[in-house]
CSV table of C-alpha atoms in Angstrom, one decimal:
chain,number,residue,atom,x,y,z
A,1,MET,CA,1.3,-9.2,3.0
A,2,GLN,CA,-1.3,-11.5,1.7
A,3,TYR,CA,-4.9,-12.5,2.1
A,4,ASN,CA,-6.9,-15.0,0.1
A,5,PHE,CA,-10.2,-14.5,-1.7
A,6,LEU,CA,-12.3,-16.2,-4.3
A,7,GLY,CA,-12.7,-13.4,-6.8
A,8,ARG,CA,-11.5,-10.1,-8.1
A,9,HIS,CA,-14.2,-7.5,-9.0
A,10,ILE,CA,-13.3,-4.4,-11.0
A,11,LEU,CA,-15.8,-1.6,-11.2
A,12,VAL,CA,-15.1,0.8,-14.0
A,13,GLU,CA,-16.5,4.1,-15.0
A,14,TYR,CA,-15.5,4.8,-18.7
A,15,TYR,CA,-16.0,8.6,-19.2
A,16,ASN,CA,-15.8,10.5,-22.4
A,17,CYS,CA,-16.0,7.6,-24.7
A,18,ASN,CA,-16.7,7.8,-28.4
A,19,SER,CA,-20.5,7.8,-28.3
A,20,ASP,CA,-20.7,5.9,-31.6
A,21,LYS,CA,-19.0,2.9,-29.9
A,22,LEU,CA,-21.6,2.8,-27.1
A,23,ILE,CA,-24.7,2.5,-29.3
A,24,ASP,CA,-24.5,-0.8,-31.2
A,25,PRO,CA,-25.4,-3.9,-29.1
A,26,ASP,CA,-23.7,-6.3,-31.6
A,27,PHE,CA,-20.4,-4.2,-31.5
A,28,ILE,CA,-20.5,-4.1,-27.7
A,29,GLU,CA,-21.3,-7.8,-27.3
A,30,LYS,CA,-18.4,-8.7,-29.7
A,31,HIS,CA,-15.9,-6.7,-27.8
A,32,MET,CA,-17.2,-7.6,-24.3
A,33,VAL,CA,-16.7,-11.2,-25.3
A,34,GLU,CA,-13.2,-10.4,-26.6
A,35,ALA,CA,-12.4,-8.6,-23.4
A,36,ALA,CA,-13.2,-11.8,-21.5
A,37,VAL,CA,-11.0,-13.8,-23.9
A,38,ARG,CA,-8.1,-11.3,-23.5
A,39,ALA,CA,-8.4,-11.9,-19.7
A,40,LYS,CA,-8.1,-15.6,-20.5
A,41,ALA,CA,-11.5,-16.3,-19.2
A,42,THR,CA,-13.8,-19.1,-20.5
A,43,VAL,CA,-16.9,-17.6,-22.1
A,44,VAL,CA,-20.1,-19.5,-21.2
A,45,THR,CA,-22.7,-17.2,-22.8
A,46,SER,CA,-23.6,-13.6,-23.5
A,47,ASP,CA,-26.8,-11.7,-23.6
A,48,PHE,CA,-27.1,-8.0,-24.8
A,49,HIS,CA,-30.0,-5.7,-25.2
A,50,HIS,CA,-30.6,-2.4,-26.9
A,51,PHE,CA,-32.8,0.1,-25.2
A,52,LYS,CA,-34.8,2.9,-26.9
A,53,PRO,CA,-33.9,5.6,-27.7
A,54,TYR,CA,-30.3,4.5,-27.0
A,55,GLY,CA,-28.2,2.6,-24.5
A,56,VAL,CA,-27.0,-1.0,-24.3
A,57,SER,CA,-27.0,-3.4,-21.4
A,58,GLY,CA,-25.5,-6.8,-21.4
A,59,ALA,CA,-23.7,-9.6,-19.5
A,60,VAL,CA,-21.0,-12.1,-20.4
A,61,ILE,CA,-21.2,-15.1,-18.1
A,62,ILE,CA,-17.7,-16.7,-17.9
A,63,SER,CA,-16.7,-19.9,-16.0
A,64,GLU,CA,-14.8,-17.5,-13.7
A,65,SER,CA,-17.8,-15.1,-13.0
A,66,HIS,CA,-19.0,-12.3,-15.3
A,67,LEU,CA,-18.5,-9.1,-17.3
A,68,THR,CA,-21.4,-6.6,-17.5
A,69,ILE,CA,-21.9,-3.3,-19.2
A,70,HIS,CA,-24.5,-0.5,-19.3
A,71,THR,CA,-23.9,2.4,-21.7
A,72,TRP,CA,-25.2,6.0,-22.0
A,73,PRO,CA,-24.1,7.0,-25.5
A,74,GLU,CA,-25.7,10.5,-25.0
A,75,TYR,CA,-23.2,11.1,-22.2
A,76,GLY,CA,-20.3,9.2,-23.6
A,77,TYR,CA,-20.4,7.1,-20.4
A,78,ALA,CA,-20.3,3.3,-19.7
A,79,ALA,CA,-20.4,1.4,-16.4
A,80,VAL,CA,-18.5,-1.8,-16.7
A,81,ASP,CA,-17.9,-4.6,-14.2
A,82,LEU,CA,-15.2,-7.3,-14.6
A,83,PHE,CA,-15.5,-10.0,-12.0
A,84,THR,CA,-13.1,-12.9,-12.3
A,85,CYS,CA,-12.1,-15.9,-10.1
A,86,GLY,CA,-9.0,-17.9,-10.2
A,87,ASP,CA,-5.6,-17.1,-11.7
A,88,ILE,CA,-6.6,-14.8,-14.5
A,89,ASN,CA,-6.1,-11.0,-14.8
A,90,PRO,CA,-9.3,-9.0,-15.3
A,91,TRP,CA,-7.2,-5.8,-16.0
A,92,LEU,CA,-6.4,-7.2,-19.4
A,93,GLY,CA,-10.1,-6.9,-20.2
A,94,PHE,CA,-10.2,-3.4,-18.7
A,95,ASP,CA,-7.4,-2.2,-20.9
A,96,TYR,CA,-8.9,-3.7,-24.0
A,97,LEU,CA,-12.3,-2.0,-23.4
A,98,GLU,CA,-10.8,1.3,-22.6
A,99,GLU,CA,-9.2,1.2,-26.0
A,100,ILE,CA,-12.2,-0.1,-27.9
A,101,PHE,CA,-14.6,2.6,-26.4
A,102,GLU,CA,-11.9,5.3,-26.9
A,103,SER,CA,-12.5,6.4,-23.3
A,104,GLU,CA,-10.3,9.5,-22.6
A,105,ARG,CA,-10.8,9.1,-18.9
A,106,SER,CA,-11.7,6.3,-16.7
A,107,GLU,CA,-12.0,5.5,-13.0
A,108,SER,CA,-11.8,2.0,-11.5
A,109,ILE,CA,-11.6,0.2,-8.2
A,110,GLU,CA,-10.9,-3.4,-7.5
A,111,ILE,CA,-12.9,-5.1,-4.7
A,112,PRO,CA,-12.0,-8.6,-3.4
A,113,ARG,CA,-15.0,-10.9,-3.3
A,114,GLY,CA,-15.3,-13.9,-1.0
A,115,MET,CA,-12.5,-13.4,1.5
A,116,THR,CA,-11.7,-16.9,2.5
A,117,GLU,CA,-11.1,-16.2,6.2
A,118,LYS,CA,-14.5,-14.5,6.5
A,119,ILE,CA,-16.2,-17.4,4.9
A,120,ARG,CA,-14.4,-19.7,7.3
A,121,LYS,CA,-15.1,-17.5,10.3
A,122,PHE,CA,-18.9,-17.3,9.7
A,123,SER,CA,-19.3,-21.0,9.0
A,124,HIS,CA,-20.6,-23.4,11.6
A,125,VAL,CA,-18.8,-26.4,9.9
A,126,PRO,CA,-15.1,-27.0,9.1
A,127,LEU,CA,-14.6,-26.1,5.5
A,128,GLY,CA,-11.1,-27.3,4.7
A,129,GLU,CA,-9.2,-25.5,2.0
A,130,ILE,CA,-11.3,-22.7,0.4
A,131,THR,CA,-10.3,-22.1,-3.2
A,132,PHE,CA,-11.8,-21.4,-6.6
A,133,LYS,CA,-11.8,-24.5,-8.7
A,134,PRO,CA,-11.8,-24.0,-12.4
A,135,MET,CA,-14.4,-26.0,-14.2
B,1,MET,CA,-26.0,17.0,1.4
B,2,GLN,CA,-26.7,15.6,-2.0
B,3,TYR,CA,-24.9,14.4,-5.2
B,4,ASN,CA,-26.4,13.0,-8.3
B,5,PHE,CA,-25.5,9.7,-10.0
B,6,LEU,CA,-27.1,7.4,-12.6
B,7,GLY,CA,-27.0,4.1,-10.7
B,8,ARG,CA,-26.8,2.4,-7.3
B,9,HIS,CA,-24.7,-0.7,-7.1
B,10,ILE,CA,-24.8,-3.0,-4.1
B,11,LEU,CA,-22.1,-5.6,-3.7
B,12,VAL,CA,-23.1,-8.4,-1.3
B,13,GLU,CA,-21.3,-11.2,0.3
B,14,TYR,CA,-23.9,-13.7,1.7
B,15,TYR,CA,-22.0,-15.9,4.2
B,16,ASN,CA,-23.2,-19.0,5.9
B,17,CYS,CA,-26.2,-19.7,3.7
B,18,ASN,CA,-28.2,-22.9,3.5
B,19,SER,CA,-26.0,-24.7,1.0
B,20,ASP,CA,-29.1,-26.5,-0.4
B,21,LYS,CA,-30.4,-23.2,-1.6
B,22,LEU,CA,-27.2,-22.4,-3.6
B,23,ILE,CA,-27.1,-25.5,-5.7
B,24,ASP,CA,-30.2,-25.5,-8.0
B,25,PRO,CA,-30.0,-23.0,-11.0
B,26,ASP,CA,-33.8,-23.0,-11.5
B,27,PHE,CA,-34.4,-22.2,-7.8
B,28,ILE,CA,-31.8,-19.4,-7.9
B,29,GLU,CA,-33.0,-18.0,-11.2
B,30,LYS,CA,-36.6,-17.9,-10.0
B,31,HIS,CA,-35.6,-16.0,-6.8
B,32,MET,CA,-33.2,-13.6,-8.5
B,33,VAL,CA,-35.9,-12.6,-10.9
B,34,GLU,CA,-38.3,-12.2,-7.9
B,35,ALA,CA,-35.7,-10.1,-6.1
B,36,ALA,CA,-35.7,-7.8,-9.2
B,37,VAL,CA,-39.5,-7.6,-9.1
B,38,ARG,CA,-39.4,-6.9,-5.3
B,39,ALA,CA,-37.1,-4.0,-6.1
B,40,LYS,CA,-39.7,-2.8,-8.6
B,41,ALA,CA,-37.3,-3.3,-11.5
B,42,THR,CA,-38.5,-4.4,-15.0
B,43,VAL,CA,-37.0,-7.7,-16.0
B,44,VAL,CA,-35.7,-8.0,-19.5
B,45,THR,CA,-34.1,-11.4,-19.5
B,46,SER,CA,-32.3,-13.9,-17.3
B,47,ASP,CA,-29.6,-16.4,-17.9
B,48,PHE,CA,-28.3,-19.0,-15.4
B,49,HIS,CA,-25.8,-21.8,-15.5
B,50,HIS,CA,-24.9,-24.7,-13.4
B,51,PHE,CA,-21.2,-25.6,-13.0
B,52,LYS,CA,-19.9,-29.0,-12.1
B,53,PRO,CA,-19.5,-30.3,-9.5
B,54,TYR,CA,-21.5,-27.5,-8.0
B,55,GLY,CA,-22.1,-23.8,-8.2
B,56,VAL,CA,-24.4,-21.5,-10.1
B,57,SER,CA,-23.7,-18.3,-12.0
B,58,GLY,CA,-26.3,-16.1,-13.6
B,59,ALA,CA,-27.5,-12.6,-14.5
B,60,VAL,CA,-30.8,-10.9,-14.6
B,61,ILE,CA,-30.8,-8.0,-17.1
B,62,ILE,CA,-33.3,-5.4,-16.0
B,63,SER,CA,-34.3,-2.1,-17.8
B,64,GLU,CA,-32.6,-0.4,-14.8
B,65,SER,CA,-29.2,-2.4,-15.1
B,66,HIS,CA,-28.6,-5.9,-13.6
B,67,LEU,CA,-28.5,-8.5,-10.8
B,68,THR,CA,-25.8,-11.2,-10.8
B,69,ILE,CA,-25.0,-14.1,-8.6
B,70,HIS,CA,-22.2,-16.6,-8.2
B,71,THR,CA,-22.6,-19.4,-5.6
B,72,TRP,CA,-20.2,-21.7,-3.8
B,73,PRO,CA,-22.6,-24.2,-2.1
B,74,GLU,CA,-19.7,-26.1,-0.6
B,75,TYR,CA,-18.8,-22.9,1.4
B,76,GLY,CA,-22.3,-21.7,2.0
B,77,TYR,CA,-21.3,-18.5,0.2
B,78,ALA,CA,-22.8,-16.4,-2.6
B,79,ALA,CA,-21.5,-13.2,-4.2
B,80,VAL,CA,-24.4,-11.0,-5.4
B,81,ASP,CA,-24.6,-7.7,-7.2
B,82,LEU,CA,-27.7,-5.5,-7.5
B,83,PHE,CA,-27.2,-2.6,-9.8
B,84,THR,CA,-30.2,-0.4,-10.4
B,85,CYS,CA,-30.8,3.0,-12.0
B,86,GLY,CA,-33.7,5.4,-11.4
B,87,ASP,CA,-36.0,5.7,-8.5
B,88,ILE,CA,-36.1,2.1,-7.3
B,89,ASN,CA,-34.7,0.6,-4.2
B,90,PRO,CA,-32.2,-2.3,-4.7
B,91,TRP,CA,-32.1,-3.0,-1.0
B,92,LEU,CA,-35.6,-4.6,-1.3
B,93,GLY,CA,-33.9,-7.2,-3.5
B,94,PHE,CA,-31.1,-7.6,-1.0
B,95,ASP,CA,-33.5,-8.3,1.9
B,96,TYR,CA,-35.4,-10.8,-0.2
B,97,LEU,CA,-32.4,-12.8,-1.2
B,98,GLU,CA,-30.9,-12.8,2.3
B,99,GLU,CA,-34.1,-14.5,3.5
B,100,ILE,CA,-34.3,-16.9,0.6
B,101,PHE,CA,-30.7,-18.1,0.9
B,102,GLU,CA,-31.1,-18.2,4.7
B,103,SER,CA,-27.8,-16.3,5.0
B,104,GLU,CA,-26.9,-15.9,8.7
B,105,ARG,CA,-24.4,-13.2,8.0
B,106,SER,CA,-23.9,-10.8,5.2
B,107,GLU,CA,-21.7,-7.9,4.3
B,108,SER,CA,-22.6,-5.3,1.7
B,109,ILE,CA,-21.5,-2.0,0.3
B,110,GLU,CA,-23.3,0.5,-2.0
B,111,ILE,CA,-21.3,2.2,-4.6
B,112,PRO,CA,-22.7,5.1,-6.7
B,113,ARG,CA,-22.2,4.6,-10.5
B,114,GLY,CA,-22.0,7.3,-13.0
B,115,MET,CA,-21.7,10.5,-10.9
B,116,THR,CA,-23.2,13.1,-13.1
B,117,GLU,CA,-20.8,15.9,-12.2
B,118,LYS,CA,-17.8,13.7,-13.2
B,119,ILE,CA,-19.5,12.7,-16.5
B,120,ARG,CA,-20.0,16.4,-17.1
B,121,LYS,CA,-16.5,17.4,-16.1
B,122,PHE,CA,-14.8,14.9,-18.4
B,123,SER,CA,-16.9,15.7,-21.4
B,124,HIS,CA,-15.8,18.0,-24.2
B,125,VAL,CA,-19.4,18.9,-25.1
B,126,PRO,CA,-22.2,20.4,-23.1
B,127,LEU,CA,-24.5,17.6,-21.9
B,128,GLY,CA,-27.5,19.4,-20.5
B,129,GLU,CA,-29.4,17.5,-17.8
B,130,ILE,CA,-27.9,14.1,-17.0
B,131,THR,CA,-30.5,11.6,-15.7
B,132,PHE,CA,-31.5,8.0,-16.0
B,133,LYS,CA,-34.5,7.8,-18.3
B,134,PRO,CA,-36.7,4.8,-17.7
B,135,MET,CA,-37.6,2.9,-20.9
């Protein structure tokens, strides 16, 4: 069975992490970028912010879409998204971050983004082949 | 019926948009930021990129999480995420962008992020009240 889509989007809840790993924006940025590299994505830019009293938010823009994170160190919890297009495997990034944050429990779902047959169906013009073209 | 969670995450497929609206990174950044404002979010920063031959990717970091977009002008398609925490309504941003991109058809799902009872259940330490605290 097969259907075609442009992107793979993984939504992750990392529970019961090491809270110390969720506090430092530089640490988190470094490892979010590395997660993108592990997934064989091409990093375009990254932008991370520290919120008072604690918590970090940030995004890594990749040629193949993005990775984002929001952390709640006080609860040992982080919400992470890994959205990739093309023939790369976002789960490699997922595995890496699970280890880095020392998450004892995680939950995740993968949602296909941009189903090509729907894009074609809703269009008023012929679209030809619908694929992700790496830059 | 009620359950508590930290964030609301809307995943949107905007089909059959006006392709001209999906090409210009400055136009898209301006309106993604405005979508955050419409949702009454606090914008921290935004970062948008143009890919050759076409297509725009970008993220708006808000105090309450993020908005992201990836566009495929050649297919009239954009993948948008609106992730907000606290007592604001991400659907106001959704409505605004649907109008701006002139999307004739969209699909969307809302996924709760950070269910507080799961965070509590998986923790080894008592956590007290689990809430999003606006900065």
